[in-house]
PDB file of C-alpha atoms and ligand atoms in Angstrom:
ATOM      1  CA  MET A1225     -21.330  -2.270   0.717  1.00 65.00           C
ATOM      2  CA  ARG A1226     -17.778  -0.978   0.366  1.00 70.00           C
ATOM      3  CA  LYS A1227     -15.906  -2.696  -2.458  1.00 90.00           C
ATOM      4  CA  LYS A1228     -12.617  -4.276  -1.410  1.00 97.00           C
ATOM      5  CA  LYS A1229      -9.429  -2.994  -2.990  1.00 98.00           C
ATOM      6  CA  LEU A1230      -7.536  -5.705  -4.845  1.00 98.00           C
ATOM      7  CA  VAL A1231      -3.786  -5.613  -4.216  1.00 98.00           C
ATOM      8  CA  VAL A1232      -1.729  -8.070  -6.246  1.00 98.00           C
ATOM      9  CA  ALA A1233       1.890  -8.950  -5.441  1.00 98.00           C
ATOM     10  CA  ASN A1234       3.857  -9.918  -8.538  1.00 98.00           C
ATOM     11  CA  TRP A1235       7.078 -11.491  -7.294  1.00 98.00           C
ATOM     12  CA  LYS A1236       8.353 -12.156 -10.849  1.00 98.00           C
ATOM     13  CA  MET A1237      11.466 -14.432 -10.539  1.00 98.00           C
ATOM     14  CA  ASN A1238      11.979 -13.681  -6.845  1.00 98.00           C
ATOM     15  CA  PRO A1239      13.055 -14.628  -4.244  1.00 98.00           C
ATOM     16  CA  ALA A1240      15.975 -16.885  -5.177  1.00 98.00           C
ATOM     17  CA  THR A1241      15.329 -19.557  -2.560  1.00 98.00           C
ATOM     18  CA  LEU A1242      12.353 -21.392  -1.100  1.00 98.00           C
ATOM     19  CA  PRO A1243      13.137 -20.486   2.539  1.00 98.00           C
ATOM     20  CA  GLU A1244      13.050 -16.796   1.583  1.00 98.00           C
ATOM     21  CA  ALA A1245       9.785 -17.333  -0.277  1.00 98.00           C
ATOM     22  CA  ARG A1246       8.238 -18.974   2.788  1.00 98.00           C
ATOM     23  CA  VAL A1247       9.153 -15.994   4.977  1.00 98.00           C
ATOM     24  CA  LEU A1248       7.820 -13.478   2.446  1.00 98.00           C
ATOM     25  CA  PHE A1249       4.596 -15.421   1.951  1.00 98.00           C
ATOM     26  CA  ALA A1250       4.029 -15.747   5.707  1.00 97.00           C
ATOM     27  CA  ARG A1251       4.576 -12.022   6.307  1.00 98.00           C
ATOM     28  CA  ALA A1252       2.328 -10.893   3.451  1.00 98.00           C
ATOM     29  CA  THR A1253      -0.351 -13.358   4.518  1.00 97.00           C
ATOM     30  CA  ARG A1254      -0.217 -12.184   8.108  1.00 97.00           C
ATOM     31  CA  ALA A1255      -0.556  -8.550   7.048  1.00 98.00           C
ATOM     32  CA  GLY A1256      -3.328  -9.184   4.513  1.00 98.00           C
ATOM     33  CA  SER A1257      -5.367 -11.401   6.837  1.00 97.00           C
ATOM     34  CA  ARG A1258      -5.972  -8.519   9.232  1.00 97.00           C
ATOM     35  CA  LEU A1259      -7.584  -6.260   6.633  1.00 97.00           C
ATOM     36  CA  GLU A1260     -11.264  -6.391   5.873  1.00 96.00           C
ATOM     37  CA  ASN A1261     -11.283  -3.846   3.020  1.00 97.00           C
ATOM     38  CA  VAL A1262      -8.510  -5.399   0.959  1.00 98.00           C
ATOM     39  CA  GLN A1263      -8.225  -8.584  -1.042  1.00 98.00           C
ATOM     40  CA  THR A1264      -4.559  -9.496  -1.327  1.00 98.00           C
ATOM     41  CA  VAL A1265      -3.297 -11.818  -4.051  1.00 98.00           C
ATOM     42  CA  ILE A1266       0.235 -13.219  -3.933  1.00 98.00           C
ATOM     43  CA  CYS A1267       1.740 -14.404  -7.216  1.00 98.00           C
ATOM     44  CA  PRO A1268       4.944 -16.363  -6.555  1.00 98.00           C
ATOM     45  CA  PRO A1269       7.048 -17.936  -9.321  1.00 98.00           C
ATOM     46  CA  PHE A1270       5.786 -21.354 -10.545  1.00 98.00           C
ATOM     47  CA  PRO A1271       8.254 -23.509  -8.540  1.00 98.00           C
ATOM     48  CA  TYR A1272       6.785 -22.224  -5.250  1.00 98.00           C
ATOM     49  CA  LEU A1273       3.116 -22.494  -6.196  1.00 97.00           C
ATOM     50  CA  GLY A1274       2.799 -26.113  -5.071  1.00 97.00           C
ATOM     51  CA  VAL A1275       4.343 -25.242  -1.723  1.00 97.00           C
ATOM     52  CA  PHE A1276       1.697 -22.585  -1.090  1.00 97.00           C
ATOM     53  CA  ALA A1277      -1.150 -24.578  -2.633  1.00 96.00           C
ATOM     54  CA  HIS A1278      -4.468 -24.140  -0.826  1.00 94.00           C
ATOM     55  CA  ARG A1279      -2.840 -21.807   1.694  1.00 93.00           C
ATOM     56  CA  GLY A1280      -5.015 -18.966   0.447  1.00 86.00           C
ATOM     57  CA  THR A1281      -7.766 -17.547   2.630  1.00 90.00           C
ATOM     58  CA  THR A1282     -10.749 -15.370   1.737  1.00 92.00           C
ATOM     59  CA  ARG A1283      -8.597 -12.287   2.354  1.00 97.00           C
ATOM     60  CA  VAL A1284      -5.297 -13.521   0.945  1.00 98.00           C
ATOM     61  CA  ARG A1285      -5.384 -15.513  -2.259  1.00 98.00           C
ATOM     62  CA  LEU A1286      -2.820 -17.390  -4.315  1.00 98.00           C
ATOM     63  CA  GLY A1287      -2.152 -16.148  -7.848  1.00 98.00           C
ATOM     64  CA  ALA A1288      -0.018 -17.201 -10.813  1.00 98.00           C
ATOM     65  CA  GLN A1289       2.094 -15.024 -13.107  1.00 98.00           C
ATOM     66  CA  ASP A1290       1.241 -16.747 -16.371  1.00 98.00           C
ATOM     67  CA  VAL A1291      -0.447 -19.824 -17.849  1.00 98.00           C
ATOM     68  CA  PHE A1292      -0.780 -21.750 -21.088  1.00 98.00           C
ATOM     69  CA  TRP A1293      -4.084 -21.412 -22.967  1.00 98.00           C
ATOM     70  CA  GLN A1294      -4.964 -25.102 -23.150  1.00 98.00           C
ATOM     71  CA  ASN A1295      -5.274 -27.936 -20.709  1.00 97.00           C
ATOM     72  CA  SER A1296      -4.014 -31.000 -22.430  1.00 89.00           C
ATOM     73  CA  ALA A1297      -1.500 -29.941 -24.994  1.00 93.00           C
ATOM     74  CA  ARG A1298       1.912 -31.367 -25.762  1.00 96.00           C
ATOM     75  CA  VAL A1299       3.925 -28.242 -24.933  1.00 97.00           C
ATOM     76  CA  THR A1300       7.151 -28.645 -22.999  1.00 98.00           C
ATOM     77  CA  GLY A1301       7.648 -26.211 -20.159  1.00 97.00           C
ATOM     78  CA  GLU A1302       4.151 -24.797 -20.001  1.00 98.00           C
ATOM     79  CA  VAL A1303       1.630 -24.916 -17.126  1.00 98.00           C
ATOM     80  CA  SER A1304      -2.045 -25.580 -17.717  1.00 98.00           C
ATOM     81  CA  PRO A1305      -5.064 -23.709 -16.339  1.00 98.00           C
ATOM     82  CA  GLU A1306      -6.409 -26.872 -14.705  1.00 98.00           C
ATOM     83  CA  GLN A1307      -3.112 -27.459 -12.898  1.00 98.00           C
ATOM     84  CA  LEU A1308      -3.300 -23.961 -11.444  1.00 98.00           C
ATOM     85  CA  ALA A1309      -6.925 -24.349 -10.427  1.00 98.00           C
ATOM     86  CA  ASP A1310      -6.080 -27.656  -8.758  1.00 98.00           C
ATOM     87  CA  LEU A1311      -3.502 -25.885  -6.566  1.00 98.00           C
ATOM     88  CA  GLY A1312      -6.102 -23.423  -5.344  1.00 97.00           C
ATOM     89  CA  VAL A1313      -4.938 -20.543  -7.546  1.00 98.00           C
ATOM     90  CA  SER A1314      -7.704 -17.945  -7.862  1.00 98.00           C
ATOM     91  CA  HIS A1315      -6.106 -15.227 -10.036  1.00 98.00           C
ATOM     92  CA  VAL A1316      -3.757 -15.463 -13.025  1.00 98.00           C
ATOM     93  CA  ILE A1317      -1.797 -12.589 -14.552  1.00 99.00           C
ATOM     94  CA  VAL A1318      -2.007 -12.707 -18.354  1.00 98.00           C
ATOM     95  CA  GLY A1319      -0.297 -10.470 -20.885  1.00 98.00           C
ATOM     96  CA  HIS A1320       2.166  -8.821 -18.525  1.00 98.00           C
ATOM     97  CA  SER A1321       4.335  -6.443 -20.557  1.00 98.00           C
ATOM     98  CA  GLU A1322       7.383  -8.579 -19.802  1.00 98.00           C
ATOM     99  CA  ARG A1323       5.644 -11.539 -21.462  1.00 98.00           C
ATOM    100  CA  ARG A1324       4.412  -9.397 -24.331  1.00 98.00           C
ATOM    101  CA  ALA A1325       8.049  -8.319 -24.828  1.00 98.00           C
ATOM    102  CA  LEU A1326       8.885 -12.018 -25.328  1.00 98.00           C
ATOM    103  CA  GLY A1327       6.418 -12.186 -28.196  1.00 97.00           C
ATOM    104  CA  GLU A1328       3.007 -12.655 -26.602  1.00 98.00           C
ATOM    105  CA  SER A1329       0.366 -11.113 -28.848  1.00 98.00           C
ATOM    106  CA  ASP A1330      -3.101  -9.770 -27.999  1.00 98.00           C
ATOM    107  CA  GLU A1331      -4.505 -12.938 -29.572  1.00 98.00           C
ATOM    108  CA  ILE A1332      -2.525 -15.187 -27.227  1.00 98.00           C
ATOM    109  CA  VAL A1333      -3.430 -13.028 -24.225  1.00 98.00           C
ATOM    110  CA  ALA A1334      -7.120 -13.332 -25.141  1.00 98.00           C
ATOM    111  CA  LYS A1335      -6.844 -17.128 -25.396  1.00 98.00           C
ATOM    112  CA  LYS A1336      -5.173 -17.269 -21.982  1.00 98.00           C
ATOM    113  CA  ALA A1337      -7.847 -15.080 -20.384  1.00 98.00           C
ATOM    114  CA  VAL A1338     -10.633 -17.263 -21.796  1.00 98.00           C
ATOM    115  CA  ALA A1339      -8.873 -20.442 -20.593  1.00 98.00           C
ATOM    116  CA  VAL A1340      -8.418 -19.008 -17.091  1.00 98.00           C
ATOM    117  CA  LEU A1341     -12.111 -18.077 -16.872  1.00 98.00           C
ATOM    118  CA  LYS A1342     -13.108 -21.536 -18.041  1.00 98.00           C
ATOM    119  CA  GLU A1343     -11.342 -23.013 -15.007  1.00 98.00           C
ATOM    120  CA  GLY A1344     -13.184 -20.675 -12.654  1.00 98.00           C
ATOM    121  CA  MET A1345     -10.192 -18.395 -11.976  1.00 98.00           C
ATOM    122  CA  ARG A1346      -9.909 -14.640 -12.536  1.00 98.00           C
ATOM    123  CA  PRO A1347      -7.552 -13.289 -15.217  1.00 98.00           C
ATOM    124  CA  ILE A1348      -5.588 -10.140 -14.388  1.00 99.00           C
ATOM    125  CA  LEU A1349      -5.155  -8.906 -17.932  1.00 98.00           C
ATOM    126  CA  CYS A1350      -2.384  -6.352 -18.385  1.00 98.00           C
ATOM    127  CA  ILE A1351      -2.349  -3.543 -20.907  1.00 98.00           C
ATOM    128  CA  GLY A1352      -0.193  -0.435 -21.150  1.00 98.00           C
ATOM    129  CA  GLU A1353       1.560   1.880 -23.530  1.00 98.00           C
ATOM    130  CA  LYS A1354       5.342   2.018 -24.051  1.00 97.00           C
ATOM    131  CA  GLU A1355       5.371   5.800 -23.945  1.00 96.00           C
ATOM    132  CA  ARG A1356       3.021   8.751 -23.613  1.00 94.00           C
ATOM    133  CA  ASP A1357       3.301  10.937 -26.691  1.00 92.00           C
ATOM    134  CA  GLU A1358       1.997  14.495 -26.554  1.00 90.00           C
ATOM    135  CA  ASP A1359      -0.513  13.849 -29.333  1.00 92.00           C
ATOM    136  CA  GLY A1360      -2.217  11.175 -27.260  1.00 92.00           C
ATOM    137  CA  ARG A1361      -1.579   8.351 -29.721  1.00 95.00           C
ATOM    138  CA  TYR A1362      -1.128   6.057 -26.708  1.00 97.00           C
ATOM    139  CA  PHE A1363      -4.902   6.079 -26.332  1.00 97.00           C
ATOM    140  CA  GLU A1364      -5.072   4.252 -29.653  1.00 97.00           C
ATOM    141  CA  THR A1365      -2.556   1.694 -28.372  1.00 97.00           C
ATOM    142  CA  LEU A1366      -4.673   1.066 -25.284  1.00 98.00           C
ATOM    143  CA  LYS A1367      -7.848   0.809 -27.330  1.00 98.00           C
ATOM    144  CA  ASN A1368      -6.284  -1.768 -29.661  1.00 98.00           C
ATOM    145  CA  GLN A1369      -4.948  -3.779 -26.730  1.00 98.00           C
ATOM    146  CA  ILE A1370      -8.377  -3.794 -25.100  1.00 98.00           C
ATOM    147  CA  LYS A1371     -10.058  -4.812 -28.333  1.00 98.00           C
ATOM    148  CA  GLY A1372      -7.546  -7.570 -29.121  1.00 98.00           C
ATOM    149  CA  SER A1373      -6.849  -8.962 -25.649  1.00 98.00           C
ATOM    150  CA  LEU A1374     -10.493  -9.255 -24.600  1.00 98.00           C
ATOM    151  CA  ALA A1375     -11.652 -10.944 -27.795  1.00 97.00           C
ATOM    152  CA  GLY A1376     -13.722 -14.028 -27.027  1.00 97.00           C
ATOM    153  CA  ILE A1377     -14.423 -13.203 -23.378  1.00 98.00           C
ATOM    154  CA  ARG A1378     -18.152 -13.565 -22.750  1.00 98.00           C
ATOM    155  CA  ARG A1379     -19.967 -10.519 -21.427  1.00 97.00           C
ATOM    156  CA  SER A1380     -21.263 -12.615 -18.570  1.00 97.00           C
ATOM    157  CA  ASP A1381     -17.638 -13.241 -17.499  1.00 98.00           C
ATOM    158  CA  PHE A1382     -16.690  -9.566 -17.282  1.00 98.00           C
ATOM    159  CA  ARG A1383     -17.438  -9.526 -13.532  1.00 98.00           C
ATOM    160  CA  GLU A1384     -14.587 -11.984 -13.064  1.00 98.00           C
ATOM    161  CA  LEU A1385     -12.214 -10.033 -15.262  1.00 98.00           C
ATOM    162  CA  VAL A1386      -9.527  -7.763 -13.814  1.00 98.00           C
ATOM    163  CA  ILE A1387      -7.746  -5.330 -16.124  1.00 98.00           C
ATOM    164  CA  ALA A1388      -4.413  -3.927 -14.976  1.00 98.00           C
ATOM    165  CA  TYR A1389      -3.305  -0.669 -16.535  1.00 98.00           C
ATOM    166  CA  GLU A1390       0.483  -0.817 -16.448  1.00 98.00           C
ATOM    167  CA  PRO A1391       2.259   1.850 -18.507  1.00 98.00           C
ATOM    168  CA  LEU A1392       5.617   0.318 -19.442  1.00 98.00           C
ATOM    169  CA  TRP A1393       7.494   3.574 -18.892  1.00 98.00           C
ATOM    170  CA  ALA A1394       6.480   3.544 -15.221  1.00 98.00           C
ATOM    171  CA  ILE A1395       7.427  -0.039 -14.349  1.00 97.00           C
ATOM    172  CA  GLY A1396      10.348  -0.865 -12.052  1.00 96.00           C
ATOM    173  CA  LYS A1397      11.218   2.681 -11.031  1.00 97.00           C
ATOM    174  CA  SER A1398      10.352   4.711  -7.936  1.00 97.00           C
ATOM    175  CA  ALA A1399       7.204   6.444  -6.703  1.00 97.00           C
ATOM    176  CA  ARG A1400       8.152   9.789  -8.256  1.00 96.00           C
ATOM    177  CA  ASP A1401       8.317   8.129 -11.720  1.00 97.00           C
ATOM    178  CA  ALA A1402       4.885   6.491 -11.452  1.00 98.00           C
ATOM    179  CA  CYS A1403       1.954   7.655 -13.520  1.00 98.00           C
ATOM    180  CA  GLN A1404       0.296  10.596 -11.767  1.00 98.00           C
ATOM    181  CA  PRO A1405      -3.036   9.884 -10.066  1.00 98.00           C
ATOM    182  CA  ARG A1406      -4.915  12.372 -12.305  1.00 98.00           C
ATOM    183  CA  ASP A1407      -3.505  10.642 -15.416  1.00 98.00           C
ATOM    184  CA  ILE A1408      -4.463   7.247 -14.015  1.00 98.00           C
ATOM    185  CA  ARG A1409      -7.965   8.597 -13.423  1.00 98.00           C
ATOM    186  CA  GLU A1410      -8.160   9.883 -16.999  1.00 97.00           C
ATOM    187  CA  THR A1411      -6.935   6.550 -18.361  1.00 98.00           C
ATOM    188  CA  GLU A1412      -9.432   4.609 -16.252  1.00 98.00           C
ATOM    189  CA  ILE A1413     -12.253   6.732 -17.675  1.00 98.00           C
ATOM    190  CA  PHE A1414     -10.903   6.177 -21.194  1.00 98.00           C
ATOM    191  CA  MET A1415     -10.764   2.416 -20.626  1.00 98.00           C
ATOM    192  CA  ARG A1416     -14.385   2.314 -19.408  1.00 98.00           C
ATOM    193  CA  LYS A1417     -15.456   4.438 -22.388  1.00 98.00           C
ATOM    194  CA  THR A1418     -13.654   2.073 -24.770  1.00 98.00           C
ATOM    195  CA  LEU A1419     -15.392  -0.900 -23.152  1.00 98.00           C
ATOM    196  CA  THR A1420     -18.745   0.880 -23.426  1.00 98.00           C
ATOM    197  CA  ASP A1421     -18.172   1.462 -27.154  1.00 98.00           C
ATOM    198  CA  LEU A1422     -17.143  -2.163 -27.703  1.00 98.00           C
ATOM    199  CA  TYR A1423     -19.801  -3.759 -25.470  1.00 98.00           C
ATOM    200  CA  ASP A1424     -22.344  -1.758 -23.439  1.00 98.00           C
ATOM    201  CA  SER A1425     -22.260   0.462 -20.376  1.00 98.00           C
ATOM    202  CA  GLU A1426     -23.192  -2.263 -17.899  1.00 98.00           C
ATOM    203  CA  THR A1427     -20.505  -4.628 -19.206  1.00 98.00           C
ATOM    204  CA  ALA A1428     -17.996  -1.759 -19.183  1.00 98.00           C
ATOM    205  CA  GLN A1429     -18.488  -1.180 -15.455  1.00 97.00           C
ATOM    206  CA  ALA A1430     -18.072  -4.850 -14.540  1.00 98.00           C
ATOM    207  CA  PRO A1431     -14.289  -5.475 -14.560  1.00 98.00           C
ATOM    208  CA  ALA A1432     -12.074  -4.218 -11.754  1.00 98.00           C
ATOM    209  CA  ILE A1433      -9.384  -1.893 -13.077  1.00 98.00           C
ATOM    210  CA  LEU A1434      -6.008  -1.856 -11.317  1.00 98.00           C
ATOM    211  CA  TYR A1435      -2.959   0.326 -11.729  1.00 98.00           C
ATOM    212  CA  GLY A1436       0.614  -0.991 -11.736  1.00 98.00           C
ATOM    213  CA  GLY A1437       3.972   0.720 -12.189  1.00 98.00           C
ATOM    214  CA  SER A1438       6.224   1.908  -9.352  1.00 98.00           C
ATOM    215  CA  VAL A1439       3.620   1.854  -6.631  1.00 98.00           C
ATOM    216  CA  GLU A1440       5.336   2.220  -3.284  1.00 97.00           C
ATOM    217  CA  GLY A1441       4.265   3.145   0.225  1.00 96.00           C
ATOM    218  CA  GLU A1442       4.306   6.849  -0.464  1.00 96.00           C
ATOM    219  CA  ASN A1443       1.987   6.878  -3.494  1.00 98.00           C
ATOM    220  CA  THR A1444      -0.373   4.017  -2.572  1.00 98.00           C
ATOM    221  CA  ALA A1445      -3.124   6.131  -0.990  1.00 97.00           C
ATOM    222  CA  ALA A1446      -3.051   8.863  -3.658  1.00 97.00           C
ATOM    223  CA  ILE A1447      -3.243   6.388  -6.541  1.00 98.00           C
ATOM    224  CA  LEU A1448      -6.136   4.534  -4.954  1.00 98.00           C
ATOM    225  CA  SER A1449      -8.129   7.588  -3.961  1.00 97.00           C
ATOM    226  CA  GLU A1450      -7.357  10.191  -6.659  1.00 98.00           C
ATOM    227  CA  GLY A1451      -6.534   7.639  -9.359  1.00 98.00           C
ATOM    228  CA  GLY A1452      -9.956   6.088  -8.924  1.00 93.00           C
ATOM    229  CA  VAL A1453      -8.761   2.521  -9.499  1.00 98.00           C
ATOM    230  CA  GLY A1454      -9.997  -0.602  -7.739  1.00 98.00           C
ATOM    231  CA  GLY A1455      -6.572  -1.794  -6.729  1.00 98.00           C
ATOM    232  CA  LEU A1456      -2.886  -2.169  -7.470  1.00 98.00           C
ATOM    233  CA  LEU A1457      -0.480  -4.533  -9.164  1.00 98.00           C
ATOM    234  CA  VAL A1458       2.761  -4.292  -7.214  1.00 98.00           C
ATOM    235  CA  GLY A1459       6.138  -5.490  -8.489  1.00 98.00           C
ATOM    236  CA  HIS A1460       9.389  -4.716  -6.660  1.00 98.00           C
ATOM    237  CA  LYS A1461       7.793  -3.395  -3.461  1.00 98.00           C
ATOM    238  CA  SER A1462       5.917  -6.662  -2.956  1.00 98.00           C
ATOM    239  CA  LEU A1463       9.335  -8.181  -2.157  1.00 98.00           C
ATOM    240  CA  ASP A1464       9.844  -5.820   0.746  1.00 98.00           C
ATOM    241  CA  ALA A1465       7.638  -7.396   3.430  1.00 98.00           C
ATOM    242  CA  GLU A1466       7.592  -4.351   5.663  1.00 98.00           C
ATOM    243  CA  GLU A1467       6.722  -1.854   2.959  1.00 98.00           C
ATOM    244  CA  PHE A1468       4.224  -4.180   1.298  1.00 98.00           C
ATOM    245  CA  SER A1469       2.430  -4.654   4.634  1.00 98.00           C
ATOM    246  CA  ALA A1470       2.318  -0.864   5.043  1.00 98.00           C
ATOM    247  CA  MET A1471       0.880  -0.527   1.522  1.00 98.00           C
ATOM    248  CA  LEU A1472      -1.833  -3.058   2.320  1.00 98.00           C
ATOM    249  CA  LYS A1473      -2.721  -1.107   5.464  1.00 98.00           C
ATOM    250  CA  GLU A1474      -2.905   2.142   3.463  1.00 97.00           C
ATOM    251  CA  ALA A1475      -5.150   0.466   0.909  1.00 98.00           C
ATOM    252  CA  ASN A1476      -7.417  -0.702   3.719  1.00 97.00           C
ATOM    253  CA  THR A1477      -8.069   2.890   4.760  1.00 96.00           C
ATOM    254  CA  VAL A1478      -9.034   4.189   1.291  1.00 93.00           C
ATOM    255  CA  ALA A1479     -12.772   4.252   0.813  1.00 76.00           C
TER     256      ALA A1479
HETATM  257  C1  LIG B2520       5.007  -4.920 -12.675  1.00 93.36           C
HETATM  258  O1  LIG B2520       5.979  -5.247 -13.344  1.00 93.36           O
HETATM  259  O2  LIG B2520       3.912  -5.516 -12.799  1.00 93.36           O
HETATM  260  C2  LIG B2520       5.127  -3.835 -11.717  1.00 93.36           C
HETATM  261  C3  LIG B2520       4.054  -3.199 -11.329  1.00 93.36           C
HETATM  262  O3  LIG B2520       6.382  -3.570 -11.307  1.00 93.36           O
HETATM  263  P1  LIG B2520       6.880  -2.410 -10.313  1.00 93.36           P
HETATM  264  O4  LIG B2520       5.908  -2.298  -9.188  1.00 93.36           O
HETATM  265  O5  LIG B2520       8.217  -2.889  -9.879  1.00 93.36           O
HETATM  266  O6  LIG B2520       6.930  -1.165 -11.128  1.00 93.36           O
END
């Protein structure tokens, strides 16, 4: 059976108002619901999650952008895994580079991923290098992130794990600045090899691997087909309902 592509919309702190969020959610849901080869996940900011609670369908799911790593803790301002699960959230982004830039370590990311899995949701665990040096030292960075951020995740949970490769230098730009499909392919192979070394070959094949970083309409098909990844994490273009719908349609055609 053909494996569905996973396309995740990361709205970050957008849009500014609830009426705009409702329109965006409705348009993305309409587009995603028509596609049988794509699983769409929409990750709105926390204030809108309750509004869209349980609105997910089998083809279009509700996701969160972050989470705390414990359920009942006295921590002002945080959101617990069980609260997200109760709202019908199925996927949770953990360790996005913008959160890592605020001080989130591999250890914290690992705790979040484990907590998300415990509540029956799927973590979308982000890794990525700041820059690509000619000597290939970024491979070491990726390896260390994989080792540290996956610590404590049971092998039996790897099927539920999603790893998003998001090179920081490619985020928030335009399609021509994105990582090239052949480099994405090479990185995907490196990530699977690293997982094989750390675990075993069967476990290494289990997680879906996504790419994120300036994916737009024009590079969607090439990244999915030549890049060899199982899906996309989309930032700024997920806020453009028309282009995001077109990207979902493209993804639906890639075998
Ligand atoms: C992101 O920040 O997760 C991302 C992929 O952003 P963009 O698509 O805007 O590069």
